[in-house]
Short mmCIF file of C-alpha atoms and ligand atoms in Angstrom, two decimals:
data_model
loop_
_atom_site.label_atom_id
_atom_site.label_comp_id
_atom_site.label_asym_id
_atom_site.label_seq_id
_atom_site.Cartn_x
_atom_site.Cartn_y
_atom_site.Cartn_z
CA UNK A 19 -15.09 23.18 16.81
CA UNK A 20 -12.78 22.10 14.00
CA UNK A 21 -9.02 22.37 13.63
CA UNK A 22 -7.15 22.50 10.33
CA UNK A 23 -3.63 21.24 9.73
CA UNK A 24 -1.52 21.67 6.60
CA UNK A 25 1.27 19.30 5.66
CA UNK A 26 3.67 18.61 2.80
CA UNK A 27 1.64 16.58 0.27
CA UNK A 28 0.74 13.07 1.31
CA UNK A 29 2.15 10.29 -0.88
CA UNK A 30 0.56 6.86 -1.29
CA UNK A 31 3.19 4.45 -2.61
CA UNK A 32 0.75 1.59 -3.24
CA UNK A 33 -2.31 1.99 -5.49
CA UNK A 34 -3.86 -0.14 -8.26
CA UNK A 35 -5.52 1.87 -11.04
CA UNK A 36 -6.33 -1.00 -13.50
CA UNK A 37 -5.20 1.05 -16.51
CA UNK A 38 -4.71 -0.64 -18.89
CA UNK A 39 -6.87 -3.63 -18.02
CA UNK A 40 -10.14 -3.19 -16.13
CA UNK A 41 -11.56 0.29 -16.86
CA UNK A 42 -14.89 -0.56 -15.20
CA UNK A 43 -13.01 -0.96 -11.88
CA UNK A 44 -10.78 2.12 -12.19
CA UNK A 45 -9.30 4.36 -14.84
CA UNK A 46 -6.36 6.66 -14.37
CA UNK A 47 -8.78 9.62 -14.26
CA UNK A 48 -11.09 8.07 -11.63
CA UNK A 49 -8.15 6.85 -9.57
CA UNK A 50 -6.59 10.31 -9.57
CA UNK A 51 -9.97 11.82 -8.61
CA UNK A 52 -10.13 9.40 -5.67
CA UNK A 53 -6.58 10.35 -4.69
CA UNK A 54 -7.39 14.07 -4.79
CA UNK A 55 -10.60 13.57 -2.83
CA UNK A 56 -8.71 11.43 -0.32
CA UNK A 57 -6.12 14.15 0.27
CA UNK A 58 -3.19 12.66 -1.66
CA UNK A 59 -0.79 14.78 -3.69
CA UNK A 60 1.07 11.82 -5.21
CA UNK A 61 0.43 8.13 -5.82
CA UNK A 62 2.57 5.26 -7.08
CA UNK A 63 0.66 2.82 -9.28
CA UNK A 64 1.37 -0.91 -9.14
CA UNK A 65 2.39 -2.66 -12.37
CA UNK A 66 -0.11 -5.55 -12.23
CA UNK A 67 -2.11 -4.01 -15.05
CA UNK A 68 -3.09 -6.00 -18.14
CA UNK A 69 -0.66 -6.10 -19.82
CA UNK A 70 1.76 -5.80 -16.89
CA UNK A 71 3.84 -2.63 -16.79
CA UNK A 72 7.18 -4.16 -17.77
CA UNK A 73 8.23 -1.91 -20.67
CA UNK A 74 9.21 1.75 -21.15
CA UNK A 75 6.23 2.05 -23.53
CA UNK A 76 3.76 1.17 -20.75
CA UNK A 77 5.46 3.58 -18.34
CA UNK A 78 5.08 6.28 -21.00
CA UNK A 79 1.41 5.32 -21.52
CA UNK A 80 0.66 5.68 -17.81
CA UNK A 81 2.54 8.96 -17.49
CA UNK A 82 0.59 10.36 -20.43
CA UNK A 83 -2.75 9.15 -18.99
CA UNK A 84 -1.83 10.84 -15.69
CA UNK A 85 -1.52 14.30 -17.19
CA UNK A 86 -5.23 14.86 -16.42
CA UNK A 87 -4.41 14.76 -12.69
CA UNK A 88 -1.85 17.56 -12.71
CA UNK A 89 -1.01 19.81 -11.04
CA UNK A 90 -2.96 18.58 -8.00
CA UNK A 91 -1.97 14.91 -8.06
CA UNK A 92 1.27 13.43 -9.37
CA UNK A 93 1.15 9.83 -10.61
CA UNK A 94 4.36 7.85 -10.55
CA UNK A 95 4.19 4.44 -12.24
CA UNK A 96 6.18 1.61 -10.71
CA UNK A 97 7.48 -1.13 -12.98
CA UNK A 98 7.74 -4.91 -12.83
CA UNK A 99 10.73 -6.72 -11.39
CA UNK A 100 10.23 -9.58 -13.86
CA UNK A 101 8.95 -9.78 -17.43
CA UNK A 102 5.17 -10.15 -17.41
CA UNK A 103 5.31 -10.47 -13.58
CA UNK A 104 5.97 -14.16 -14.21
CA UNK A 105 8.91 -14.34 -11.79
CA UNK A 106 11.13 -16.05 -14.36
CA UNK A 107 13.27 -13.43 -16.07
CA UNK A 108 14.34 -10.02 -14.76
CA UNK A 109 12.77 -7.15 -16.73
CA UNK A 110 14.85 -4.47 -18.45
CA UNK A 111 15.26 -2.53 -15.20
CA UNK A 112 17.75 -0.07 -16.72
CA UNK A 113 15.33 1.04 -19.48
CA UNK A 114 12.42 1.13 -17.02
CA UNK A 115 14.39 3.38 -14.67
CA UNK A 116 15.32 5.67 -17.56
CA UNK A 117 11.63 5.84 -18.55
CA UNK A 118 10.71 7.12 -15.07
CA UNK A 119 9.77 4.04 -13.02
CA UNK A 120 9.30 4.96 -9.35
CA UNK A 121 10.64 1.60 -8.13
CA UNK A 122 10.39 -2.09 -9.03
CA UNK A 123 7.78 -4.56 -7.76
CA UNK A 124 5.82 -7.58 -8.98
CA UNK A 125 3.10 -6.66 -6.48
CA UNK A 126 0.32 -9.21 -6.35
CA UNK A 127 2.97 -11.89 -6.80
CA UNK A 128 5.99 -12.80 -4.70
CA UNK A 129 9.23 -13.25 -6.68
CA UNK A 130 9.96 -16.77 -5.48
CA UNK A 131 13.12 -17.74 -7.40
CA UNK A 132 16.16 -16.73 -5.31
CA UNK A 133 18.35 -16.42 -8.40
CA UNK A 134 15.91 -14.07 -10.15
CA UNK A 135 15.40 -11.86 -7.08
CA UNK A 136 19.15 -11.70 -6.46
CA UNK A 137 19.87 -10.59 -10.02
CA UNK A 138 17.09 -7.98 -9.84
CA UNK A 139 18.42 -6.60 -6.57
CA UNK A 140 21.99 -6.41 -7.91
CA UNK A 141 20.83 -4.48 -10.97
CA UNK A 142 18.49 -2.22 -8.97
CA UNK A 143 21.32 -1.47 -6.51
CA UNK A 144 23.53 -0.37 -9.42
CA UNK A 145 20.73 2.02 -10.44
CA UNK A 146 20.22 3.28 -6.89
CA UNK A 147 16.59 2.11 -7.08
CA UNK A 148 14.41 0.42 -4.49
CA UNK A 149 12.97 -3.08 -4.96
CA UNK A 150 9.58 -3.62 -3.31
CA UNK A 151 8.29 -7.06 -2.47
CA UNK A 152 4.76 -8.43 -2.11
CA UNK A 153 5.95 -10.49 0.86
CA UNK A 154 3.55 -13.39 0.58
CA UNK A 155 4.51 -16.57 -1.30
CA UNK A 156 1.86 -18.11 -3.54
CA UNK A 157 -0.81 -19.72 -1.40
CA UNK A 158 -4.27 -21.24 -1.76
CA UNK A 159 -5.17 -19.79 1.64
CA UNK A 160 -7.71 -16.95 1.71
CA UNK A 161 -7.75 -15.92 5.38
CA UNK A 162 -5.69 -16.32 8.56
CA UNK A 163 -6.74 -18.98 11.05
CA UNK A 164 -9.66 -17.51 13.04
CA UNK A 165 -13.15 -18.35 14.26
CA UNK A 166 -14.72 -17.41 10.91
CA UNK A 167 -12.20 -19.53 8.96
CA UNK A 168 -13.00 -22.55 11.12
CA UNK A 169 -16.74 -21.98 10.94
CA UNK A 170 -16.70 -21.70 7.11
CA UNK A 171 -13.97 -24.29 6.57
CA UNK A 172 -11.78 -21.84 4.66
CA UNK A 173 -8.19 -22.54 3.63
CA UNK A 174 -5.82 -20.48 5.78
CA UNK A 175 -2.56 -18.58 5.29
CA UNK A 176 -0.01 -19.25 8.04
CA UNK A 177 1.58 -16.16 9.62
CA UNK A 178 4.97 -17.77 8.97
CA UNK A 179 4.51 -17.36 5.17
CA UNK A 180 5.16 -13.62 5.37
CA UNK A 181 8.10 -14.07 7.73
CA UNK A 182 9.69 -16.66 5.41
CA UNK A 183 9.42 -14.25 2.47
CA UNK A 184 10.88 -11.34 4.43
CA UNK A 185 13.72 -13.47 5.79
CA UNK A 186 14.74 -14.54 2.27
CA UNK A 187 14.66 -10.95 1.00
CA UNK A 188 16.65 -9.63 3.96
CA UNK A 189 19.41 -12.13 3.19
CA UNK A 190 19.49 -10.87 -0.41
CA UNK A 191 19.48 -7.28 0.86
CA UNK A 192 22.52 -8.16 2.96
CA UNK A 193 24.25 -9.84 -0.01
CA UNK A 194 23.52 -7.22 -2.68
CA UNK A 195 23.25 -3.94 -0.73
CA UNK A 196 20.02 -3.21 -2.62
CA UNK A 197 17.39 -1.09 -0.89
CA UNK A 198 14.40 -3.26 -0.02
CA UNK A 199 10.85 -2.15 0.76
CA UNK A 200 8.41 -4.67 2.26
CA UNK A 201 4.89 -4.02 1.01
CA UNK A 202 1.77 -4.29 3.20
CA UNK A 203 3.41 -5.98 6.19
CA UNK A 204 0.77 -7.75 8.28
CA UNK A 205 2.29 -9.94 11.01
CA UNK A 206 4.03 -9.39 14.34
CA UNK A 207 6.85 -11.68 13.23
CA UNK A 208 7.34 -9.72 10.01
CA UNK A 209 7.56 -6.46 11.96
CA UNK A 210 10.18 -7.94 14.28
CA UNK A 211 12.30 -9.08 11.31
CA UNK A 212 12.25 -5.58 9.80
CA UNK A 213 13.03 -3.98 13.16
CA UNK A 214 16.05 -6.24 13.67
CA UNK A 215 17.24 -5.68 10.10
CA UNK A 216 17.17 -1.93 10.67
CA UNK A 217 19.17 -2.34 13.88
CA UNK A 218 21.67 -4.33 11.83
CA UNK A 219 21.91 -1.36 9.46
CA UNK A 220 20.27 -2.94 6.41
CA UNK A 221 18.63 -0.49 3.94
CA UNK A 222 15.10 -1.79 4.49
CA UNK A 223 11.74 -0.01 4.83
CA UNK A 224 8.18 -1.31 5.12
CA UNK A 225 4.60 -0.13 4.91
CA UNK A 226 1.38 -0.87 6.81
CA UNK A 227 -2.09 -0.41 5.33
CA UNK A 228 -5.05 1.31 7.01
CA UNK A 229 -6.99 -1.98 6.95
CA UNK A 230 -4.30 -3.97 8.75
CA UNK A 231 -4.10 -1.19 11.35
CA UNK A 232 -7.88 -0.99 11.88
CA UNK A 233 -9.28 -4.49 11.37
CA UNK A 234 -8.43 -8.04 12.51
CA UNK A 235 -9.46 -11.54 11.51
CA UNK A 236 -10.45 -12.11 15.14
CA UNK A 237 -13.34 -9.66 14.68
CA UNK A 238 -14.72 -11.12 11.42
CA UNK A 239 -18.31 -12.29 11.75
CA UNK A 240 -19.66 -12.72 8.22
CA UNK A 241 -18.55 -14.28 4.95
CA UNK A 242 -18.06 -10.82 3.43
CA UNK A 243 -15.35 -10.49 0.76
CA UNK A 244 -15.00 -6.79 1.53
CA UNK A 245 -12.75 -8.07 4.31
CA UNK A 246 -10.69 -10.26 1.96
CA UNK A 247 -7.26 -9.04 0.95
CA UNK A 248 -3.70 -10.31 0.41
CA UNK A 249 -2.03 -10.48 2.82
CA UNK A 250 -5.14 -11.31 4.86
CA UNK A 251 -6.14 -9.43 8.02
CA UNK A 252 -4.00 -10.45 11.00
CA UNK A 253 -4.82 -11.22 14.60
CA UNK A 254 -5.30 -8.63 17.35
CA UNK A 255 -1.70 -9.30 18.38
CA UNK A 256 -0.48 -8.60 14.84
CA UNK A 257 -2.46 -5.36 14.77
CA UNK A 258 -1.00 -4.23 18.11
CA UNK A 259 2.55 -4.84 16.81
CA UNK A 260 1.84 -2.98 13.56
CA UNK A 261 0.53 0.03 15.50
CA UNK A 262 3.56 -0.02 17.81
CA UNK A 263 5.89 -0.12 14.80
CA UNK A 264 4.13 2.80 13.08
CA UNK A 265 4.32 4.80 16.30
CA UNK A 266 8.04 4.18 16.69
CA UNK A 267 8.67 5.34 13.10
CA UNK A 268 9.52 1.92 11.67
CA UNK A 269 6.59 1.68 9.22
CA UNK A 270 5.14 4.16 6.74
CA UNK A 271 1.53 4.09 5.57
CA UNK A 272 0.29 2.95 2.14
CA UNK A 273 -3.26 2.10 1.10
CA UNK A 274 -3.01 -0.86 -1.32
CA UNK A 275 -6.08 0.76 -2.95
CA UNK A 276 -7.42 -2.19 -4.99
CA UNK A 277 -10.64 -1.49 -6.91
CA UNK A 278 -12.67 -4.40 -8.30
CA UNK A 279 -15.99 -4.65 -10.14
CA UNK A 280 -18.86 -5.90 -7.94
CA UNK A 281 -18.91 -9.30 -9.64
CA UNK A 282 -15.28 -9.96 -8.68
CA UNK A 283 -16.08 -9.41 -5.00
CA UNK A 284 -19.20 -11.57 -4.80
CA UNK A 285 -18.98 -15.20 -3.73
CA UNK A 286 -17.55 -14.69 -0.25
CA UNK A 287 -14.04 -15.39 1.03
CA UNK A 288 -13.52 -18.60 -0.92
CA UNK A 289 -14.13 -17.20 -4.39
CA UNK A 290 -13.70 -13.42 -4.41
CA UNK A 291 -10.75 -11.34 -5.62
CA UNK A 292 -8.35 -9.87 -3.05
CA UNK A 293 -8.32 -6.23 -2.04
CA UNK A 294 -10.37 -3.18 -1.11
CA UNK A 295 -10.47 0.46 -2.15
CA UNK A 296 -8.71 2.72 0.32
CA UNK A 297 -7.72 6.12 -1.04
CA UNK A 298 -10.74 8.03 0.26
CA UNK A 299 -10.67 6.62 3.80
CA UNK A 300 -6.93 6.34 4.48
CA UNK A 301 -6.48 9.71 6.19
CA UNK A 302 -9.52 9.28 8.48
CA UNK A 303 -8.57 5.72 9.45
CA UNK A 304 -4.86 6.24 10.08
CA UNK A 305 -5.52 9.44 12.05
CA UNK A 306 -8.23 7.75 14.11
CA UNK A 307 -6.11 4.71 14.85
CA UNK A 308 -2.67 6.23 15.29
CA UNK A 309 -3.25 9.79 16.55
CA UNK A 310 -6.51 9.43 18.48
CA UNK A 311 -6.23 5.86 19.77
CA UNK A 312 -2.46 5.38 19.99
CA UNK A 313 -1.39 8.94 20.82
CA UNK A 314 1.05 9.35 17.93
CA UNK A 315 2.09 13.01 17.51
CA UNK A 316 0.31 14.48 14.48
CA UNK A 317 3.60 15.62 12.85
CA UNK A 318 4.95 12.07 12.99
CA UNK A 319 1.68 10.71 11.60
CA UNK A 320 2.05 13.14 8.69
CA UNK A 321 5.69 12.07 8.21
CA UNK A 322 4.50 8.49 7.70
CA UNK A 323 2.43 9.83 4.78
CA UNK A 324 5.12 12.14 3.31
CA UNK A 325 8.74 11.97 4.47
CA UNK A 326 8.90 8.20 4.70
CA UNK A 327 7.24 7.40 1.34
CA UNK A 328 9.36 10.12 -0.29
CA UNK A 329 12.49 8.33 0.94
CA UNK A 330 11.90 5.30 -1.31
CA UNK A 331 11.30 7.32 -4.49
CA UNK A 332 13.91 8.56 -6.96
CA UNK A 333 15.35 12.03 -6.18
CA UNK A 334 13.16 14.81 -7.59
CA UNK A 335 10.19 12.50 -8.29
CA UNK A 336 7.89 14.65 -6.14
CA UNK A 337 9.29 18.11 -6.76
CA UNK A 338 6.70 20.90 -6.45
CA UNK A 339 4.20 18.61 -4.74
CA UNK A 340 0.94 20.20 -3.59
CA UNK A 341 0.06 20.35 0.10
CA UNK A 342 -2.44 18.24 2.01
CA UNK A 343 -4.87 19.91 4.43
CA UNK A 344 -6.92 17.98 6.95
CA UNK A 345 -9.63 19.03 9.35
CA UNK A 346 -10.43 17.38 12.67
CA UNK A 347 -13.53 17.81 14.79
CA UNK A 348 -17.04 16.50 14.26
CA UNK A 349 -17.18 12.82 13.25
CA UNK A 350 -18.34 12.18 9.67
CA UNK A 351 -19.79 8.94 8.36
CA UNK A 352 -18.09 7.10 5.47
CA UNK A 353 -20.53 7.42 2.55
CA UNK A 354 -19.63 4.99 -0.25
CA UNK A 355 -22.05 6.82 -2.55
CA UNK A 356 -19.82 9.89 -2.48
CA UNK A 357 -16.63 8.05 -3.54
CA UNK A 358 -14.81 9.17 -6.65
CA UNK A 359 -13.37 5.71 -7.26
CA UNK A 360 -15.45 3.64 -9.69
CA UNK A 361 -15.46 0.67 -7.28
CA UNK A 362 -17.32 0.04 -4.04
CA UNK A 363 -15.41 -2.92 -2.55
CA UNK A 364 -15.00 -1.28 0.83
CA UNK A 365 -15.77 -2.49 4.38
CA UNK A 366 -15.94 0.97 5.96
CA UNK A 367 -19.40 2.20 4.88
CA UNK A 368 -21.23 3.70 7.88
CA UNK A 369 -18.12 3.94 10.08
CA UNK A 370 -17.43 7.32 11.71
CA UNK A 371 -14.11 9.18 11.71
CA UNK A 372 -13.24 12.66 12.94
CA UNK A 373 -10.34 13.63 10.64
CA UNK A 374 -10.94 14.27 6.94
CA UNK A 375 -9.05 15.88 4.08
CA UNK A 376 -10.31 19.38 3.42
CA UNK A 377 -12.29 19.34 0.17
CA UNK A 378 -10.22 20.69 -2.69
CA UNK A 379 -7.27 21.02 -0.35
CA UNK A 380 -4.73 19.36 -2.59
CA UNK A 381 -3.55 22.41 -4.49
CA UNK A 382 -0.41 24.25 -5.43
CA UNK A 383 1.55 26.32 -2.96
CA UNK A 384 0.18 29.88 -2.76
ZN1 ZN B 22 0.67 -6.85 -2.73
#
């Protein structure tokens, strides 16, 4: 017995396609194929490419590369907050906006200098654009404090690091009036800060990833870098707060799809690169966690994949978006061999989920 649902096209506002930069990990074509297979009608690429996407020419390059995905999947490039993502000098935000940037972020790096972030937020506010922050200051920690961290002697990231970053940005949001989006929020304290800021009336939004909603550092048993990401997995308490915040409509979903070649993910927690692929498992995981386990109404779950992400994008950016269809019923096993992404850094192989995008479902309105 299966049931099908159709929704306005799902939008993932946080993907890394490595184009230009690391074509063996992901190209624009393979990333868009993974998005389509995962049930997404639009994706926003992060600008931590090589070179970093800090010029109108690179925005134009990515938009051109993305033509192969249309009409099923729309790719919207985001652009850097600072030149070269170095955090020192604000990029030419006005030209980047004119070239079609979806929003501004230095994702992968936190913009630490108050003066630089304040100037960026003032200029973005004048443009009516959203500034997104990778809310984790530079750290040599690789994991939150947990049994595995202690057993392996790994350097840890304190939960307060995220809260400190969010607190600083909220004060700049208050001072500049700029719309702020907190990327991949991962701690209970961070969630509480965003909730209070919203009550205060600040124009702030935030996203939670499927991995932070499904997994915790308290459950880690092996030195497996497929569980290493930035920010790192939180505690069970953090996960419970994230789920509560999604259910109440405070947080949208985003994958932080981060493909890496196998070599970059070997060497365990201490040495491996951060991040996991997520586009082809995001619908099953978020449905399983939020609708099946937490009892979130399916329409509100879908809103956290469409209405809420849409709200941080420029007007008209997703006009004519295709629909997303999902099917629930028999559990299916995650088969990494069937992935369209070029990378396999994924901790979900063999897990079972009962909601999947309908194959070929991302298509134009009839
Ligand atoms: Zn990030």
